[in-house]
Amino acid sequence: MNIGHVLINHAKYRPNHLAFVYKDRRLTYAELNKSVNKIANALHLHGIRKGDKIAMLLPNCSELWELYWAIAKLGAVAVPLSPLLSGKGLSNQLNNADASLVIAIKKITPALDKVFDNLRLRPIDIWLTDVDEHSTYQSFHKFKSQASDKEPADPGIEPDDLYNIIYSSGTTGEPKGIMHTHRIRAAYMTLFGNYYRMTPESVVLHSGSIIFNGSFLTTMPVMFHGGTFILHPSFDVNKLVADIKNEKVTHTILVPSQIIAALQHPEFTSKDAASLEMILSVGAPLHKTHKEQLNKKIPNVFYELYGLTEGFVTILDKTDFHKKMGSVGCPPQFFNMRIVDDNNNDVPTGTVGEIIGKGPILMKGYYKDPKRTKETIKEGWLYSGDLGYVDEEGYLFLAGRKKDLIISGGVNVYPKDIESIIIKHPNIKEVAVFGVDHERWGETPIAAVIYKSKPYPEKEELKVWINNHIDARFQKVNDVLFLEDFPRNVAGKTLKRTIKEMYLSQKTTHE
């Protein structure tokens, strides 16, 4: 079971069907397969073999899309990383992944140069997609141009062989690499494609980053079905609306901030988007008012997915939208879900508890981290750390995040990572980071701090200091709250929920 073989199949039986669109590049399945083969053969000539890890520090581009399939054909392991990472966050993830090769873009070479001393990589092990002949780094395109477009040798992939590692945290602390196998990604292809009602004639548009696991929710199914995949360099609402109309897009996936931007566009209408069959909302809950606006503008296309990269999802189907608008749906076929209390007992219908689940996309584990794997997967059940309840029909309603996870622009942000940076400030005694709703990003981080001594600095001054010391853009705090002390329970534990309520109350009063 090699997921790279789906491309071979389409190139053989549907060679002239449009497979991939990126800017002015339009490739049929035959053309895409040959291009992917050249990359795979270039990697093989470079010494990449089954099981080797390839880290990709790339924005959305045709190279990134093709690398996913070239790596699969070789039996290597794809490790997509954010090109916004730098410093310790970058070196932590590269080293944790045991990367044999880094493929990046030229403009991030200053970040690579700064962390190079902390990497277990040689200079020849870094390829750039855009270099000049005088660069000290190797050229991705030079290697590709010298390689054959014939099928690479089959590495002999078993279903449970590792295909990729997705990092969900560790930008400043200990990395947590989620392992997905060929079997898991094959399940993404078949299960999700069926739920979205995809066919070989489907046209799928993706305008968000394809380095995050959410992108696999649509990229895997469209390749399996042999449809057309359109990739945008980044989210641009004008380009999104235009391509939906002009390319007859049938399926697209958006985070709430992108949906909100689309709702404000005058040409985002049922007439201009007549081809649409699905808008999948992921990454954070979409507010009810925005759901209603969307359904009014373009009826009967809204799906919502709640899920974890570790391997559990629920889906709100477009046919359930009207009767279960506040829900995030129910588990798909072959998935199971329970709502449990702190003693692992099932709670009654309508009672809030922790969401746990199992299914065919359950991760293989955290890379090189059996301890955290055992803490997360117990007797085959994935413990989400999220809180929710089910109604009498078994539909899931979210109630909060047990682990204080913040999802900003569809990206998982862990407060502890940010707190570990802020506490290094010489005048900060304690810090608590939490998320609040944000119209554009879904959620945004807020830092509450206890200063060692007065006077307090200006909010903006402290915010600038914090954000200058944080590597990843999506972790930067939006505001700061100064407190004399934190509210705590009898055991002395800081009550973040109370702090958040204090902050929101203060904001409401000032507004």
XYZ file of C-alpha atoms in Angstrom:
511
model
C 0.000 0.000 0.000
C 1.853 3.054 -1.288
C -0.315 6.168 -1.581
C 2.038 7.412 -4.299
C 0.633 4.715 -6.558
C -2.675 6.559 -6.965
C -0.824 9.052 -9.147
C 0.601 6.222 -11.260
C -2.907 4.831 -11.727
C -4.376 8.127 -12.898
C -1.411 8.808 -15.197
C -2.078 5.444 -16.853
C -5.868 5.501 -17.092
C -6.707 9.241 -17.044
C -3.528 10.784 -18.497
C -5.141 13.854 -20.074
C -7.370 14.863 -17.180
C -6.343 18.151 -15.532
C -4.658 17.210 -12.261
C -2.995 20.279 -10.790
C -3.187 24.053 -11.116
C -0.800 26.507 -9.485
C -0.683 30.045 -10.860
C -0.024 29.603 -14.612
C 1.088 25.973 -14.241
C -1.564 23.490 -15.362
C -0.563 19.815 -15.406
C -2.440 16.758 -16.596
C -2.019 13.538 -14.636
C 0.543 12.298 -17.145
C 2.534 15.526 -16.858
C 2.253 15.647 -13.072
C 3.428 12.044 -12.755
C 6.518 12.697 -14.884
C 7.383 15.810 -12.891
C 6.967 13.931 -9.613
C 9.132 11.100 -10.933
C 11.948 13.518 -11.712
C 11.866 14.771 -8.121
C 11.736 11.230 -6.735
C 14.670 10.118 -8.884
C 16.672 13.232 -7.971
C 16.120 12.459 -4.291
C 17.140 8.841 -4.836
C 20.328 9.871 -6.651
C 21.088 12.117 -3.697
C 20.946 9.090 -1.430
C 17.409 9.297 -0.050
C 16.031 5.862 0.764
C 12.980 4.298 2.397
C 12.427 5.737 5.867
C 14.642 8.815 5.405
C 13.080 12.039 6.690
C 12.761 15.027 4.346
C 11.942 18.347 6.004
C 10.214 20.937 3.836
C 10.327 24.603 4.815
C 8.162 25.792 1.969
C 5.167 28.032 1.427
C 2.422 26.838 -0.885
C 4.055 26.075 -4.231
C 4.058 23.385 -6.883
C 7.328 21.986 -5.481
C 5.728 21.306 -2.112
C 2.712 19.580 -3.656
C 4.867 17.402 -5.901
C 7.265 16.557 -3.072
C 4.465 14.948 -1.100
C 3.948 12.414 -3.895
C 7.615 11.969 -4.789
C 8.429 11.204 -1.166
C 5.578 8.672 -1.035
C 6.875 6.860 -4.119
C 10.320 6.506 -2.515
C 8.951 5.338 0.809
C 10.653 8.275 2.488
C 8.967 10.394 5.172
C 7.571 13.872 4.521
C 8.091 16.374 7.342
C 6.355 19.661 6.446
C 7.452 22.550 8.661
C 6.337 26.148 8.821
C 8.622 28.524 6.880
C 7.756 31.078 9.590
C 9.780 29.097 12.134
C 13.204 30.287 13.189
C 15.648 29.993 16.054
C 15.266 27.245 18.615
C 11.826 26.290 17.346
C 13.270 25.458 13.938
C 16.334 23.572 15.188
C 14.191 21.636 17.692
C 11.898 20.279 15.013
C 14.618 19.557 12.454
C 16.674 17.640 14.987
C 13.709 15.833 16.494
C 12.684 14.618 13.044
C 16.185 13.240 12.298
C 15.969 15.036 8.971
C 18.304 13.749 6.255
C 17.478 16.612 3.918
C 15.967 20.096 4.168
C 14.247 21.660 1.172
C 13.568 25.362 1.632
C 13.173 28.700 -0.114
C 16.014 31.161 -0.422
C 14.517 33.932 1.685
C 14.645 31.835 4.852
C 18.371 31.106 4.530
C 19.144 33.708 7.240
C 17.021 31.614 9.614
C 18.833 28.467 8.502
C 22.211 30.144 8.894
C 21.410 31.180 12.469
C 20.383 27.696 13.591
C 22.934 25.824 11.507
C 25.330 25.223 14.390
C 22.528 23.457 16.244
C 21.611 21.164 13.339
C 22.888 17.688 12.699
C 22.956 18.462 8.967
C 25.708 19.180 6.459
C 25.441 22.135 4.015
C 24.923 19.744 1.084
C 21.830 18.463 2.867
C 19.938 21.700 2.260
C 18.343 22.295 -1.136
C 16.755 25.568 -2.118
C 13.994 25.971 -4.679
C 15.412 29.307 -5.842
C 19.202 29.795 -5.795
C 21.818 31.393 -7.994
C 24.929 29.582 -9.168
C 27.069 31.248 -6.502
C 24.957 30.024 -3.574
C 26.569 27.834 -0.912
C 23.368 25.777 -0.887
C 22.309 23.143 -3.390
C 19.689 23.786 -6.078
C 16.477 21.777 -5.982
C 15.786 22.485 -9.648
C 19.312 21.596 -10.731
C 18.975 18.157 -9.198
C 15.495 17.722 -10.690
C 16.540 18.757 -14.206
C 19.233 16.084 -14.291
C 16.933 13.257 -13.202
C 14.845 10.779 -15.210
C 11.061 11.025 -15.474
C 10.673 7.232 -15.368
C 9.041 5.473 -12.428
C 11.473 5.047 -9.521
C 12.067 1.566 -8.150
C 9.284 0.411 -5.830
C 10.663 0.503 -2.251
C 8.222 -2.134 -1.005
C 5.842 -0.217 1.245
C 3.756 -1.949 3.902
C 0.501 -0.307 5.079
C 1.912 0.665 8.463
C 5.142 2.163 7.124
C 5.546 5.808 8.078
C 4.581 8.395 5.470
C 4.810 11.705 7.291
C 5.372 13.489 10.593
C 3.241 16.499 11.473
C 4.423 18.763 14.290
C 1.629 20.183 16.392
C 3.777 21.962 18.980
C 7.355 22.362 20.159
C 8.125 25.655 18.446
C 9.784 26.808 21.664
C 9.616 23.697 23.826
C 9.768 19.934 23.277
C 8.557 19.015 19.781
C 5.620 16.636 19.353
C 5.742 14.875 15.997
C 2.540 13.057 15.042
C 3.216 9.991 12.896
C 0.919 9.091 10.008
C 1.335 5.956 7.928
C 0.396 5.067 4.373
C -2.625 3.200 5.760
C -3.790 6.320 7.620
C -3.456 8.588 4.610
C -5.249 6.002 2.464
C -8.117 6.215 4.962
C -8.081 10.011 4.541
C -8.451 9.442 0.804
C -11.382 7.047 0.902
C -13.369 8.052 3.979
C -13.300 11.818 3.579
C -13.790 11.681 -0.167
C -16.988 9.737 0.336
C -18.299 12.065 3.028
C -17.662 15.106 0.838
C -19.333 13.381 -2.140
C -16.226 13.782 -4.309
C -15.980 12.266 -7.779
C -13.312 12.176 -10.532
C -14.955 15.318 -11.913
C -14.524 17.258 -8.657
C -12.476 20.473 -8.669
C -10.909 21.176 -5.274
C -9.500 24.562 -4.322
C -7.097 25.019 -1.424
C -6.072 28.546 -0.431
C -4.628 27.822 3.006
C -1.223 26.375 3.813
C -0.738 22.729 2.868
C 1.902 22.120 5.551
C -0.769 21.667 8.225
C -2.685 18.451 8.725
C -6.036 20.059 7.956
C -4.988 20.354 4.333
C -4.836 16.575 4.014
C -8.590 16.466 4.577
C -9.084 17.514 0.953
C -5.705 16.985 -0.750
C -5.757 13.233 -0.109
C -9.333 12.607 -1.378
C -8.972 14.678 -4.551
C -5.865 12.748 -5.548
C -7.534 9.424 -4.794
C -10.556 10.264 -6.942
C -8.457 11.750 -9.738
C -10.071 15.157 -9.658
C -8.489 18.567 -10.233
C -6.574 20.259 -7.418
C -6.083 24.043 -7.494
C -3.502 25.460 -5.087
C -3.186 29.142 -4.226
C 0.103 30.619 -2.949
C -1.772 32.036 0.044
C -5.259 33.123 0.967
C -6.505 35.974 -1.198
C -10.254 36.485 -1.011
C -10.423 38.089 -4.462
C -8.559 35.185 -6.035
C -10.665 32.702 -4.065
C -13.946 34.157 -5.305
C -12.686 34.524 -8.873
C -11.398 30.959 -9.112
C -14.556 29.467 -7.638
C -16.438 31.103 -10.490
C -13.947 30.704 -13.324
C -12.596 27.228 -12.537
C -16.012 25.816 -11.551
C -14.739 24.784 -8.122
C -16.851 22.121 -6.412
C -15.072 21.736 -3.051
C -13.022 24.043 -0.866
C -11.775 24.097 2.722
C -11.579 27.303 4.774
C -10.886 28.358 8.351
C -13.391 30.744 9.985
C -11.364 33.889 9.298
C -11.340 33.045 5.591
C -15.061 32.347 5.546
C -15.699 35.716 7.202
C -13.574 37.452 4.553
C -15.492 35.678 1.780
C -18.830 36.683 3.278
C -17.828 40.333 2.925
C -16.997 39.970 -0.772
C -19.727 41.299 -3.106
C -19.203 38.542 -5.684
C -19.395 35.686 -3.207
C -22.943 34.744 -4.161
C -24.904 31.635 -5.078
C -24.922 32.792 -8.711
C -21.147 33.268 -8.948
C -20.473 30.141 -6.888
C -23.080 27.961 -8.564
C -20.611 25.079 -8.978
C -19.885 24.806 -5.231
C -20.931 21.600 -3.505
C -18.903 21.978 -0.311
C -17.343 24.596 1.915
C -15.636 22.730 4.729
C -15.040 24.799 7.871
C -12.125 23.607 10.019
C -9.580 24.823 12.540
C -11.885 26.587 15.013
C -15.622 26.843 15.663
C -17.438 29.143 13.250
C -19.849 31.446 15.056
C -23.529 30.788 14.502
C -24.139 34.219 12.947
C -21.513 33.540 10.300
C -22.975 30.109 9.601
C -26.370 31.665 9.030
C -24.897 34.333 6.741
C -23.060 31.710 4.723
C -26.087 29.488 4.315
C -28.168 32.480 3.262
C -25.627 33.504 0.608
C -24.818 30.009 -0.674
C -27.303 27.437 0.640
C -26.644 23.758 1.244
C -22.857 23.668 0.915
C -21.682 24.064 4.521
C -19.816 21.251 6.268
C -17.995 21.562 9.589
C -15.263 19.273 10.863
C -13.960 18.956 14.394
C -10.809 16.925 14.669
C -7.366 16.283 15.999
C -4.223 15.644 13.996
C -3.728 12.663 16.302
C -6.615 10.953 14.590
C -10.237 11.562 15.480
C -12.945 13.612 13.777
C -16.628 14.392 13.712
C -18.328 15.851 10.647
C -21.416 18.029 10.401
C -22.865 17.115 7.013
C -24.521 19.774 4.883
C -27.812 17.879 5.173
C -27.690 18.230 8.976
C -26.924 21.944 8.978
C -30.421 23.218 9.724
C -31.264 20.788 12.516
C -27.830 20.741 14.192
C -26.343 24.175 13.487
C -24.586 24.434 16.860
C -23.128 20.954 16.597
C -19.869 19.765 15.046
C -21.606 16.659 13.782
C -21.098 13.008 14.532
C -18.341 10.439 14.007
C -18.042 9.036 10.456
C -18.367 5.334 9.712
C -15.757 3.151 11.467
C -15.158 5.810 14.140
C -16.272 5.553 17.751
C -16.677 8.343 20.314
C -17.246 8.520 24.059
C -17.682 11.410 26.497
C -16.035 10.547 29.811
C -15.430 12.035 33.248
C -12.081 12.230 35.043
C -12.481 8.605 36.145
C -13.010 7.414 32.577
C -16.695 6.718 33.124
C -19.161 7.539 30.359
C -21.251 10.579 31.284
C -24.989 10.884 30.607
C -26.377 12.475 27.458
C -26.134 16.266 27.669
C -23.383 16.187 30.289
C -20.016 17.785 29.527
C -16.964 15.552 29.654
C -13.743 14.833 27.816
C -14.084 13.747 24.203
C -12.273 10.498 23.432
C -12.381 8.599 20.167
C -10.907 5.928 17.944
C -10.947 5.189 14.251
C -8.954 4.278 11.134
C -6.912 7.499 11.091
C -5.534 7.118 14.633
C -1.883 8.158 14.663
C 0.925 5.625 14.989
C 2.140 7.710 17.928
C 4.368 10.667 18.722
C 7.764 10.301 17.066
C 10.401 9.101 19.546
C 8.050 9.849 22.437
C 6.437 6.662 23.805
C 5.672 8.344 27.137
C 3.425 11.041 25.678
C 1.955 8.500 23.265
C 0.809 6.342 26.200
C -0.608 9.411 27.941
C -2.682 10.270 24.863
C -3.744 6.834 23.593
C -5.104 4.502 26.266
C -6.429 1.075 25.312
C -6.875 2.250 21.746
C -8.801 5.431 22.678
C -7.454 8.868 21.822
C -7.935 11.301 24.710
C -8.528 14.650 23.054
C -8.251 16.957 26.036
C -11.302 18.737 24.632
C -14.606 19.070 26.412
C -18.024 18.473 24.910
C -21.357 16.742 25.191
C -23.681 14.791 22.924
C -27.402 15.216 22.447
C -29.952 12.411 22.343
C -29.135 11.700 18.694
C -25.408 11.440 19.364
C -24.316 14.736 17.795
C -21.318 16.418 19.414
C -21.359 19.925 20.866
C -18.068 21.500 21.954
C -17.856 23.067 25.397
C -14.241 24.142 25.695
C -10.662 22.966 25.541
C -9.375 21.046 28.474
C -5.784 21.636 27.468
C -6.251 25.366 26.861
C -5.389 24.871 23.220
C -5.655 28.037 21.130
C -6.449 27.716 17.414
C -5.403 30.839 15.564
C -5.984 30.975 11.811
C -6.369 27.204 11.784
C -3.020 26.620 13.551
C -2.717 24.929 16.941
C -1.090 27.268 19.478
C -0.103 25.930 22.888
C -0.054 28.484 25.748
C 2.787 26.727 27.544
C 5.128 27.377 24.615
C 4.401 31.105 24.798
C 4.561 31.183 28.613
C 8.037 29.620 28.549
C 9.269 32.647 26.587
C 7.443 35.375 28.521
C 8.613 34.137 31.907
C 12.182 34.900 30.817
C 11.413 38.627 31.060
C 13.420 39.906 34.057
C 10.468 41.727 35.647
C 7.754 39.108 35.194
C 6.913 36.897 38.142
C 4.154 34.758 36.648
C 2.374 34.443 33.342
C -0.787 32.787 32.080
C -1.650 32.677 28.385
C -5.150 32.016 27.103
C -7.105 32.474 23.917
C -10.016 34.762 23.130
C -12.260 34.969 20.102
C -10.934 36.969 17.197
C -13.035 37.990 14.199
C -10.285 37.326 11.687
C -8.199 34.503 13.185
C -10.823 32.571 15.122
C -8.807 32.925 18.310
C -5.796 34.940 19.422
C -3.411 34.603 22.410
C -3.620 36.976 25.398
C -0.933 37.121 28.093
C -1.817 37.847 31.726
C 1.246 38.725 33.790
C 2.208 39.436 37.384
C 4.979 42.022 37.481
C 7.671 41.816 40.147
C 7.539 45.515 40.871
C 5.729 48.633 39.795
C 5.410 50.762 37.793
C 4.045 48.591 35.019
C 5.387 49.303 31.541
C 3.097 50.398 28.749
C 1.112 47.469 27.345
C 2.470 48.044 23.873
C 6.043 48.072 25.171
C 5.671 44.664 26.836
C 3.770 43.225 23.888
C 6.581 44.254 21.534
C 9.160 42.612 23.830
C 7.180 39.368 23.962
C 6.550 39.172 20.238
C 10.165 39.978 19.416
C 11.212 36.934 21.447
C 8.718 34.504 19.900
C 9.824 32.601 16.815
C 6.503 31.715 15.213
C 4.180 34.460 13.965
C 1.038 32.559 14.908
C 2.154 32.519 18.580
C 2.452 36.274 18.956
C 0.205 37.750 21.646
C -2.534 40.201 20.776
C -2.843 41.919 24.160
C -1.473 41.990 27.708
C -3.323 42.006 31.020
C -1.554 43.194 34.199
C -2.725 41.630 37.485
C -1.596 41.946 41.122
C -2.191 38.219 41.558
C -3.919 35.366 39.749
C -7.168 33.805 40.919
C -6.448 30.291 42.175
C -8.292 27.281 43.507
C -7.721 25.776 46.938
C -4.814 23.754 45.643
C -3.132 26.922 44.386
C -3.740 26.174 40.726
C -4.153 29.224 38.516
C -7.687 29.562 37.175
C -7.183 30.589 33.558
C -10.882 30.547 32.804
C -11.476 33.160 35.517
C -8.623 35.287 34.191
C -10.153 35.136 30.742
C -13.519 36.248 32.134
C -11.803 39.155 33.919
C -10.097 40.188 30.704
C -13.296 40.056 28.634
C -15.175 41.985 31.312
C -12.485 44.658 31.339
C -12.574 44.925 27.538
C -16.367 45.243 27.539
C -16.231 47.984 30.196
C -13.634 49.984 28.259
C -15.540 49.638 25.004
